[in-house]
Amino acid sequence: MRTKSIFQRSTLAMLALLGGAPILLGGAGPVLADPPDRVGRLSYVEGTVSLHGADQDQWSPATPNFPVTSGYSFWTEPNSRAEIEIGAAELRMDQATEVDVDRLDDSGTQIALEQGAINLHLNSLPQGGMVVSTPRGSVTVMEPGTYHIDAGHSNGDAAPDPVQVTVLEGKAQLDGPRSTLEVQPGETAIESGDPTSFTLTEGNATAFDDWALSREKNERVYAAAPTNSPTITWNTPPASSPPSETLRYVSPETTGYQDLDTNGRWDTAADYGPVWYPTQVAVDWAPYRYGHWAYVLPWGWTWIDDAPWGFAPFHYGRWVQIHDRWGWCPGEIVQRPVYAPALVAFIGGPDFGISISVGSIFAAVGWVPLAPHEVFHPYYHTSDDYVRRVNITNVNKT
């Protein structure tokens, strides 16, 4: 591995990012609970999209590849759209839509749709299930499939708009203040009135749903609902695609896997197993060189890569240079891979060595990517069990 040139370039990038000031990592303080294993990713931005965390009171421009976790909110301006991936689940936001991530951890996914519309596509139900709350009630996703949920828009002091839930594929349960309704494929449930009542109508895909369908990559797209259910009419007929090659080598709970098939190729190396090589990168490209650092709670400093595919290879697995070419090694397939903010070793500190010690404070002026079999030492407070789990795909013993 060529670490010298990466260190030199990374040091300059880090100092430029911080105006010449070093990053302070770690820090003394009370022992905190382990951060969540699961995380989402802002995978696509079209137009003007903003976000803010639970510890922030101002909106800021959203950056692709930003990690999505509990407490974050997202807003799309008119004529704008966004996409969030959470493992094998994809949530797409239409224009003028606000989404709050109430909970995203190992126990479940709870999304609040304050206004606007979303399209949910799930290849499998996420761990702990998925619930979407609206101003009039909640929607529980009961099966893998595709769902359109429209919460309407704010009307000031007037009654909220009707909530519409369309099951394009799958099955959902709509819970109102006084009653519950199960929505089958091909149906649209409308929740309105005061007191709230339900109305069932025939479901149809919208132009937004067609756009969402066109965004689906490297996965099998179902052209119709089950044979015993009404068929959904799409404005743009969906085209079937072969199963993702990437899912032969990584778990579908690896957030960001969807972009790897179309941006690289897989091969096998004798010492490392399956290796993914990015294509169409700069001649001097190297991992953790083109991007920036952001402070994201509860982990702390987090790498945000510039590449459209730059999420999974920087938060799972390891990098290695084979025949002067960088490749990503996902390691052993596990059912629930653990997200890491950046799989690097920081360089700096009083002795200017590669040193990361939980609970210590030191100034990092550079970083190098970890290679296969090298242990990732979290620079944030964790338990010993977390250290084992975050390394288990690439290290047998920690």
Tab-separated table of C-alpha atoms in Angstrom:
chain	number	residue	atom	x	y	z
A	1	MET	CA	0.000	0.000	0.000
A	2	ARG	CA	1.265	3.470	-0.842
A	3	THR	CA	0.527	5.344	2.351
A	4	LYS	CA	3.102	8.124	2.049
A	5	SER	CA	1.470	10.006	-0.802
A	6	ILE	CA	-1.966	9.620	0.787
A	7	PHE	CA	-0.670	11.018	4.046
A	8	GLN	CA	0.949	13.982	2.357
A	9	ARG	CA	-2.135	14.885	0.339
A	10	SER	CA	-4.530	14.141	3.186
A	11	THR	CA	-2.570	16.311	5.590
A	12	LEU	CA	-2.799	19.284	3.248
A	13	ALA	CA	-6.495	18.644	2.666
A	14	MET	CA	-7.207	18.402	6.385
A	15	LEU	CA	-5.266	21.556	7.203
A	16	ALA	CA	-6.953	23.431	4.379
A	17	LEU	CA	-10.360	22.226	5.564
A	18	LEU	CA	-9.763	23.440	9.080
A	19	GLY	CA	-7.796	26.566	8.257
A	20	GLY	CA	-4.544	25.025	9.451
A	21	ALA	CA	-5.946	23.816	12.770
A	22	PRO	CA	-5.669	20.164	13.787
A	23	ILE	CA	-8.674	18.029	14.601
A	24	LEU	CA	-9.111	17.039	18.215
A	25	LEU	CA	-10.261	13.443	18.404
A	26	GLY	CA	-11.606	11.503	21.334
A	27	GLY	CA	-12.009	13.351	24.606
A	28	ALA	CA	-12.544	12.548	28.224
A	29	GLY	CA	-16.095	12.184	29.382
A	30	PRO	CA	-18.710	9.753	30.640
A	31	VAL	CA	-19.049	6.365	28.974
A	32	LEU	CA	-21.867	6.575	26.443
A	33	ALA	CA	-24.034	3.923	24.832
A	34	ASP	CA	-22.721	2.348	21.651
A	35	PRO	CA	-23.702	4.174	18.454
A	36	PRO	CA	-26.229	2.365	16.236
A	37	ASP	CA	-25.013	-0.344	13.867
A	38	ARG	CA	-27.491	0.717	11.174
A	39	VAL	CA	-27.383	3.983	9.300
A	40	GLY	CA	-28.939	5.518	6.213
A	41	ARG	CA	-27.371	7.547	3.432
A	42	LEU	CA	-28.495	10.601	1.482
A	43	SER	CA	-27.831	8.966	-1.871
A	44	TYR	CA	-29.186	11.502	-4.355
A	45	VAL	CA	-30.021	15.212	-4.462
A	46	GLU	CA	-31.889	16.950	-7.280
A	47	GLY	CA	-32.423	20.690	-6.936
A	48	THR	CA	-32.274	22.323	-3.504
A	49	VAL	CA	-32.353	19.989	-0.500
A	50	SER	CA	-31.624	20.960	3.113
A	51	LEU	CA	-30.986	19.093	6.361
A	52	HIS	CA	-30.428	19.685	10.050
A	53	GLY	CA	-29.639	17.513	13.045
A	54	ALA	CA	-31.337	17.313	16.417
A	55	ASP	CA	-28.579	19.503	17.887
A	56	GLN	CA	-29.000	22.184	15.196
A	57	ASP	CA	-31.621	24.901	14.807
A	58	GLN	CA	-30.680	25.994	11.279
A	59	TRP	CA	-31.105	24.249	7.945
A	60	SER	CA	-27.972	23.706	5.836
A	61	PRO	CA	-27.416	22.451	2.267
A	62	ALA	CA	-27.628	18.666	2.053
A	63	THR	CA	-24.570	16.806	0.756
A	64	PRO	CA	-24.810	13.461	-1.056
A	65	ASN	CA	-23.334	10.577	0.969
A	66	PHE	CA	-24.221	12.289	4.247
A	67	PRO	CA	-25.062	9.602	6.842
A	68	VAL	CA	-28.689	9.534	7.998
A	69	THR	CA	-29.448	8.666	11.596
A	70	SER	CA	-31.964	9.429	14.346
A	71	GLY	CA	-32.711	13.113	14.843
A	72	TYR	CA	-32.023	14.344	11.308
A	73	SER	CA	-34.589	16.202	9.192
A	74	PHE	CA	-34.654	16.728	5.420
A	75	TRP	CA	-36.508	19.263	3.271
A	76	THR	CA	-36.891	19.482	-0.509
A	77	GLU	CA	-37.702	22.822	-2.103
A	78	PRO	CA	-40.265	23.065	-4.946
A	79	ASN	CA	-38.979	21.347	-8.102
A	80	SER	CA	-36.490	19.370	-6.000
A	81	ARG	CA	-36.229	15.710	-4.989
A	82	ALA	CA	-34.032	13.541	-2.790
A	83	GLU	CA	-33.301	9.893	-2.096
A	84	ILE	CA	-32.311	8.145	1.138
A	85	GLU	CA	-31.046	4.557	1.279
A	86	ILE	CA	-31.222	2.460	4.446
A	87	GLY	CA	-29.737	-0.932	3.666
A	88	ALA	CA	-32.157	-2.600	1.248
A	89	ALA	CA	-34.803	0.123	1.740
A	90	GLU	CA	-35.036	3.257	-0.402
A	91	LEU	CA	-37.016	6.355	0.548
A	92	ARG	CA	-37.516	8.984	-2.149
A	93	MET	CA	-38.857	12.472	-1.425
A	94	ASP	CA	-40.969	14.478	-3.851
A	95	GLN	CA	-40.783	18.276	-4.049
A	96	ALA	CA	-41.833	20.413	-1.050
A	97	THR	CA	-41.518	17.470	1.321
A	98	GLU	CA	-40.279	17.333	4.925
A	99	VAL	CA	-39.086	14.090	6.470
A	100	ASP	CA	-37.937	13.700	10.086
A	101	VAL	CA	-35.975	10.606	11.067
A	102	ASP	CA	-37.432	9.920	14.498
A	103	ARG	CA	-35.614	6.628	14.929
A	104	LEU	CA	-33.071	4.718	12.892
A	105	ASP	CA	-31.157	2.135	14.876
A	106	ASP	CA	-30.893	-1.587	15.500
A	107	SER	CA	-34.449	-1.785	16.882
A	108	GLY	CA	-36.440	-0.157	14.094
A	109	THR	CA	-37.016	2.639	11.599
A	110	GLN	CA	-39.551	5.373	12.336
A	111	ILE	CA	-40.014	8.189	9.829
A	112	ALA	CA	-42.232	11.257	10.297
A	113	LEU	CA	-43.663	12.645	7.059
A	114	GLU	CA	-44.647	16.161	8.107
A	115	GLN	CA	-45.791	17.254	4.633
A	116	GLY	CA	-45.365	16.300	0.985
A	117	ALA	CA	-45.010	12.843	-0.542
A	118	ILE	CA	-42.563	9.936	-0.390
A	119	ASN	CA	-42.088	6.719	-2.334
A	120	LEU	CA	-40.854	3.746	-0.302
A	121	HIS	CA	-39.246	0.758	-2.016
A	122	LEU	CA	-38.236	-2.172	0.179
A	123	ASN	CA	-36.530	-5.321	-1.067
A	124	SER	CA	-36.869	-6.660	2.476
A	125	LEU	CA	-38.321	-5.360	5.715
A	126	PRO	CA	-35.676	-3.569	7.772
A	127	GLN	CA	-34.656	-4.884	11.148
A	128	GLY	CA	-37.343	-3.905	13.650
A	129	GLY	CA	-39.802	-2.934	10.900
A	130	MET	CA	-40.678	0.436	9.356
A	131	VAL	CA	-43.364	2.905	10.437
A	132	VAL	CA	-44.171	6.238	8.767
A	133	SER	CA	-46.153	8.739	10.833
A	134	THR	CA	-48.268	11.494	9.256
A	135	PRO	CA	-50.309	14.401	10.677
A	136	ARG	CA	-53.375	12.126	10.729
A	137	GLY	CA	-51.940	8.759	11.768
A	138	SER	CA	-49.251	6.180	11.096
A	139	VAL	CA	-48.499	3.736	8.297
A	140	THR	CA	-46.906	0.385	9.138
A	141	VAL	CA	-45.194	-1.365	6.229
A	142	MET	CA	-46.117	-5.038	6.516
A	143	GLU	CA	-44.363	-6.576	3.499
A	144	PRO	CA	-41.535	-5.789	1.079
A	145	GLY	CA	-42.850	-3.748	-1.833
A	146	THR	CA	-43.404	-0.208	-3.093
A	147	TYR	CA	-45.530	2.410	-1.340
A	148	HIS	CA	-46.631	5.979	-2.068
A	149	ILE	CA	-47.503	8.083	0.989
A	150	ASP	CA	-48.804	11.638	0.575
A	151	ALA	CA	-49.323	13.708	3.743
A	152	GLY	CA	-50.518	16.850	1.947
A	153	HIS	CA	-49.273	20.262	3.040
A	154	SER	CA	-49.632	22.598	5.976
A	155	ASN	CA	-52.768	24.751	5.976
A	156	GLY	CA	-52.012	26.950	8.965
A	157	ASP	CA	-54.858	26.738	11.472
A	158	ALA	CA	-57.087	24.793	9.075
A	159	ALA	CA	-57.552	21.032	9.237
A	160	PRO	CA	-54.677	19.045	7.725
A	161	ASP	CA	-54.964	17.797	4.171
A	162	PRO	CA	-56.176	14.232	3.592
A	163	VAL	CA	-53.481	11.578	3.873
A	164	GLN	CA	-53.261	9.158	0.949
A	165	VAL	CA	-51.506	5.791	1.118
A	166	THR	CA	-51.139	3.801	-2.115
A	167	VAL	CA	-49.798	0.251	-2.047
A	168	LEU	CA	-48.159	-0.322	-5.426
A	169	GLU	CA	-46.740	-3.642	-4.218
A	170	GLY	CA	-46.843	-5.203	-0.755
A	171	LYS	CA	-49.243	-4.561	2.127
A	172	ALA	CA	-49.618	-1.742	4.665
A	173	GLN	CA	-51.637	-0.958	7.773
A	174	LEU	CA	-53.039	2.533	8.270
A	175	ASP	CA	-53.716	3.477	11.897
A	176	GLY	CA	-55.946	6.464	12.600
A	177	PRO	CA	-57.077	7.957	15.920
A	178	ARG	CA	-60.048	5.580	16.193
A	179	SER	CA	-59.664	2.804	13.645
A	180	THR	CA	-57.258	0.708	11.603
A	181	LEU	CA	-57.323	-0.213	7.925
A	182	GLU	CA	-55.277	-2.782	6.001
A	183	VAL	CA	-54.361	-1.613	2.500
A	184	GLN	CA	-53.803	-4.249	-0.193
A	185	PRO	CA	-51.866	-4.027	-3.504
A	186	GLY	CA	-53.631	-1.843	-6.044
A	187	GLU	CA	-55.501	0.168	-3.400
A	188	THR	CA	-55.301	3.764	-2.198
A	189	ALA	CA	-56.523	4.576	1.295
A	190	ILE	CA	-57.608	8.175	1.937
A	191	GLU	CA	-57.735	9.363	5.538
A	192	SER	CA	-59.698	12.604	5.988
A	193	GLY	CA	-62.400	14.415	7.945
A	194	ASP	CA	-62.928	15.274	11.587
A	195	PRO	CA	-63.420	12.804	13.105
A	196	THR	CA	-61.135	10.875	10.774
A	197	SER	CA	-62.593	8.321	8.387
A	198	PHE	CA	-61.123	6.020	5.729
A	199	THR	CA	-62.014	5.684	2.044
A	200	LEU	CA	-60.627	2.995	-0.283
A	201	THR	CA	-60.172	3.657	-4.001
A	202	GLU	CA	-58.248	2.112	-6.885
A	203	GLY	CA	-54.540	2.868	-6.638
A	204	ASN	CA	-52.444	4.262	-9.470
A	205	ALA	CA	-48.799	5.251	-9.831
A	206	THR	CA	-48.025	8.937	-10.240
A	207	ALA	CA	-45.336	10.714	-12.254
A	208	PHE	CA	-43.325	10.898	-9.034
A	209	ASP	CA	-43.581	7.116	-8.658
A	210	ASP	CA	-42.316	6.711	-12.224
A	211	TRP	CA	-39.332	8.889	-11.369
A	212	ALA	CA	-38.707	6.783	-8.264
A	213	LEU	CA	-38.865	3.623	-10.352
A	214	SER	CA	-36.284	5.014	-12.773
A	215	ARG	CA	-33.913	5.565	-9.826
A	216	GLU	CA	-33.899	1.932	-8.812
A	217	LYS	CA	-30.546	0.397	-9.718
A	218	ASN	CA	-28.977	-3.026	-9.583
A	219	GLU	CA	-32.008	-4.775	-8.194
A	220	ARG	CA	-34.895	-6.756	-9.571
A	221	VAL	CA	-37.820	-4.447	-10.410
A	222	TYR	CA	-41.206	-6.105	-10.196
A	223	ALA	CA	-43.327	-5.210	-13.213
A	224	ALA	CA	-46.649	-6.152	-11.610
A	225	ALA	CA	-48.300	-6.882	-8.304
A	226	PRO	CA	-48.976	-10.515	-7.244
A	227	THR	CA	-51.287	-12.384	-9.613
A	228	ASN	CA	-54.128	-12.421	-7.094
A	229	SER	CA	-54.072	-8.628	-6.720
A	230	PRO	CA	-55.014	-5.766	-9.058
A	231	THR	CA	-52.244	-4.719	-11.426
A	232	ILE	CA	-50.775	-1.254	-10.984
A	233	THR	CA	-50.639	0.830	-14.142
A	234	TRP	CA	-47.355	2.703	-14.393
A	235	ASN	CA	-47.154	5.772	-16.614
A	236	THR	CA	-43.714	4.512	-17.678
A	237	PRO	CA	-43.534	0.702	-17.942
A	238	PRO	CA	-40.834	-0.691	-15.611
A	239	ALA	CA	-38.063	-2.734	-17.180
A	240	SER	CA	-36.748	-5.820	-15.419
A	241	SER	CA	-33.078	-5.862	-14.481
A	242	PRO	CA	-30.858	-8.739	-13.354
A	243	PRO	CA	-30.141	-9.219	-9.648
A	244	SER	CA	-27.268	-7.181	-8.268
A	245	GLU	CA	-23.846	-8.814	-8.606
A	246	THR	CA	-22.762	-6.905	-5.510
A	247	LEU	CA	-25.217	-8.878	-3.364
A	248	ARG	CA	-23.113	-11.981	-4.058
A	249	TYR	CA	-20.392	-10.420	-1.908
A	250	VAL	CA	-22.074	-8.114	0.631
A	251	SER	CA	-25.143	-8.132	2.834
A	252	PRO	CA	-28.181	-6.184	1.553
A	253	GLU	CA	-27.987	-4.323	4.881
A	254	THR	CA	-24.777	-2.684	3.646
A	255	THR	CA	-26.086	0.820	3.044
A	256	GLY	CA	-24.985	2.139	-0.343
A	257	TYR	CA	-24.442	-1.184	-2.102
A	258	GLN	CA	-26.887	-0.193	-4.870
A	259	ASP	CA	-24.362	2.029	-6.665
A	260	LEU	CA	-21.458	-0.408	-6.885
A	261	ASP	CA	-22.528	-2.516	-9.888
A	262	THR	CA	-22.784	0.474	-12.208
A	263	ASN	CA	-19.605	2.186	-11.021
A	264	GLY	CA	-17.073	-0.628	-10.851
A	265	ARG	CA	-16.346	-4.287	-11.395
A	266	TRP	CA	-15.782	-7.281	-9.151
A	267	ASP	CA	-12.801	-9.631	-9.217
A	268	THR	CA	-11.214	-12.127	-6.844
A	269	ALA	CA	-7.767	-11.781	-5.257
A	270	ALA	CA	-5.997	-14.780	-3.777
A	271	ASP	CA	-5.145	-13.056	-0.483
A	272	TYR	CA	-8.281	-10.955	-0.050
A	273	GLY	CA	-11.248	-12.696	-1.663
A	274	PRO	CA	-13.824	-10.586	-3.573
A	275	VAL	CA	-12.484	-7.142	-4.502
A	276	TRP	CA	-14.429	-4.264	-6.064
A	277	TYR	CA	-12.512	-1.882	-8.357
A	278	PRO	CA	-14.004	1.554	-9.079
A	279	THR	CA	-14.026	2.621	-12.715
A	280	GLN	CA	-13.802	6.095	-14.235
A	281	VAL	CA	-11.677	7.569	-11.453
A	282	ALA	CA	-8.763	10.002	-11.738
A	283	VAL	CA	-5.290	8.647	-12.468
A	284	ASP	CA	-4.058	9.683	-9.019
A	285	TRP	CA	-7.244	8.555	-7.274
A	286	ALA	CA	-6.894	7.013	-3.840
A	287	PRO	CA	-9.455	6.274	-1.098
A	288	TYR	CA	-10.169	9.016	1.437
A	289	ARG	CA	-8.547	11.655	-0.778
A	290	TYR	CA	-11.487	13.318	-2.553
A	291	GLY	CA	-14.084	14.404	-0.019
A	292	HIS	CA	-14.393	16.225	3.296
A	293	TRP	CA	-14.914	15.666	7.006
A	294	ALA	CA	-18.138	16.494	8.850
A	295	TYR	CA	-18.968	16.203	12.531
A	296	VAL	CA	-21.942	13.842	12.818
A	297	LEU	CA	-23.329	12.758	16.167
A	298	PRO	CA	-23.063	10.296	17.803
A	299	TRP	CA	-19.843	9.208	16.051
A	300	GLY	CA	-17.996	12.489	15.624
A	301	TRP	CA	-15.728	13.158	12.638
A	302	THR	CA	-17.137	11.397	9.585
A	303	TRP	CA	-15.788	11.069	6.054
A	304	ILE	CA	-18.118	12.340	3.283
A	305	ASP	CA	-16.800	11.170	-0.077
A	306	ASP	CA	-17.307	13.099	-3.320
A	307	ALA	CA	-17.973	10.054	-5.540
A	308	PRO	CA	-21.650	9.232	-6.216
A	309	TRP	CA	-20.892	5.647	-5.135
A	310	GLY	CA	-18.735	6.770	-2.225
A	311	PHE	CA	-20.575	5.431	0.788
A	312	ALA	CA	-20.334	1.664	1.287
A	313	PRO	CA	-16.592	1.416	0.454
A	314	PHE	CA	-15.743	4.107	3.032
A	315	HIS	CA	-17.885	2.906	5.934
A	316	TYR	CA	-17.578	-0.870	5.605
A	317	GLY	CA	-14.714	-3.197	4.632
A	318	ARG	CA	-11.137	-2.189	3.806
A	319	TRP	CA	-9.063	-0.864	0.880
A	320	VAL	CA	-5.993	-2.483	-0.685
A	321	GLN	CA	-3.703	-1.654	-3.595
A	322	ILE	CA	-3.253	-4.545	-6.012
A	323	HIS	CA	-0.994	-4.078	-9.057
A	324	ASP	CA	-1.028	-0.284	-8.613
A	325	ARG	CA	-4.803	-0.199	-8.485
A	326	TRP	CA	-7.012	0.452	-5.474
A	327	GLY	CA	-9.723	-2.075	-4.679
A	328	TRP	CA	-12.310	-2.371	-1.932
A	329	CYS	CA	-12.479	-5.602	0.095
A	330	PRO	CA	-15.868	-6.038	1.792
A	331	GLY	CA	-14.621	-9.041	3.762
A	332	GLU	CA	-16.830	-11.753	5.175
A	333	ILE	CA	-20.579	-11.483	4.567
A	334	VAL	CA	-22.475	-10.922	7.802
A	335	GLN	CA	-26.198	-10.499	8.246
A	336	ARG	CA	-25.907	-7.105	9.934
A	337	PRO	CA	-22.763	-5.179	9.040
A	338	VAL	CA	-21.802	-2.345	11.386
A	339	TYR	CA	-21.370	1.179	10.014
A	340	ALA	CA	-18.191	3.110	10.830
A	341	PRO	CA	-17.741	6.871	10.244
A	342	ALA	CA	-14.342	6.368	8.563
A	343	LEU	CA	-12.191	3.244	8.392
A	344	VAL	CA	-8.848	5.003	8.695
A	345	ALA	CA	-5.941	5.423	11.085
A	346	PHE	CA	-5.313	9.028	12.046
A	347	ILE	CA	-1.767	10.359	12.138
A	348	GLY	CA	-0.675	12.921	14.698
A	349	GLY	CA	-0.497	13.395	18.409
A	350	PRO	CA	2.406	14.233	20.698
A	351	ASP	CA	4.657	11.514	19.270
A	352	PHE	CA	3.424	11.945	15.681
A	353	GLY	CA	2.573	8.289	15.195
A	354	ILE	CA	-0.458	6.288	14.171
A	355	SER	CA	-2.230	6.228	17.483
A	356	ILE	CA	-5.886	6.034	18.350
A	357	SER	CA	-6.830	5.490	21.962
A	358	VAL	CA	-10.378	5.754	23.237
A	359	GLY	CA	-10.571	8.457	25.864
A	360	SER	CA	-7.407	10.287	24.871
A	361	ILE	CA	-7.090	13.668	23.192
A	362	PHE	CA	-4.682	14.234	20.350
A	363	ALA	CA	-4.382	16.416	17.286
A	364	ALA	CA	-4.718	14.523	13.991
A	365	VAL	CA	-3.081	16.103	10.965
A	366	GLY	CA	-3.495	13.248	8.479
A	367	TRP	CA	-5.025	9.837	7.914
A	368	VAL	CA	-4.455	6.611	5.983
A	369	PRO	CA	-7.011	3.944	4.950
A	370	LEU	CA	-6.976	0.690	6.849
A	371	ALA	CA	-5.937	-2.396	4.903
A	372	PRO	CA	-7.538	-5.859	5.122
A	373	HIS	CA	-6.978	-7.500	8.521
A	374	GLU	CA	-6.037	-4.180	10.172
A	375	VAL	CA	-8.152	-3.380	13.233
A	376	PHE	CA	-10.317	-0.271	13.289
A	377	HIS	CA	-9.995	1.399	16.713
A	378	PRO	CA	-13.048	3.659	17.207
A	379	TYR	CA	-12.050	7.178	18.210
A	380	TYR	CA	-15.409	7.592	19.981
A	381	HIS	CA	-16.669	5.927	23.145
A	382	THR	CA	-17.779	2.307	22.609
A	383	SER	CA	-17.915	-1.029	24.365
A	384	ASP	CA	-15.499	-3.871	23.685
A	385	ASP	CA	-18.345	-5.784	22.041
A	386	TYR	CA	-18.867	-2.937	19.563
A	387	VAL	CA	-15.172	-3.028	18.625
A	388	ARG	CA	-15.541	-6.725	17.855
A	389	ARG	CA	-18.688	-6.231	15.778
A	390	VAL	CA	-17.414	-3.272	13.751
A	391	ASN	CA	-14.316	-5.282	12.783
A	392	ILE	CA	-15.812	-8.743	12.343
A	393	THR	CA	-16.042	-8.692	8.522
A	394	ASN	CA	-12.303	-8.122	8.060
A	395	VAL	CA	-10.567	-9.148	11.296
A	396	ASN	CA	-10.850	-12.537	12.982
A	397	LYS	CA	-9.511	-11.330	16.326
A	398	THR	CA	-9.667	-7.818	17.776
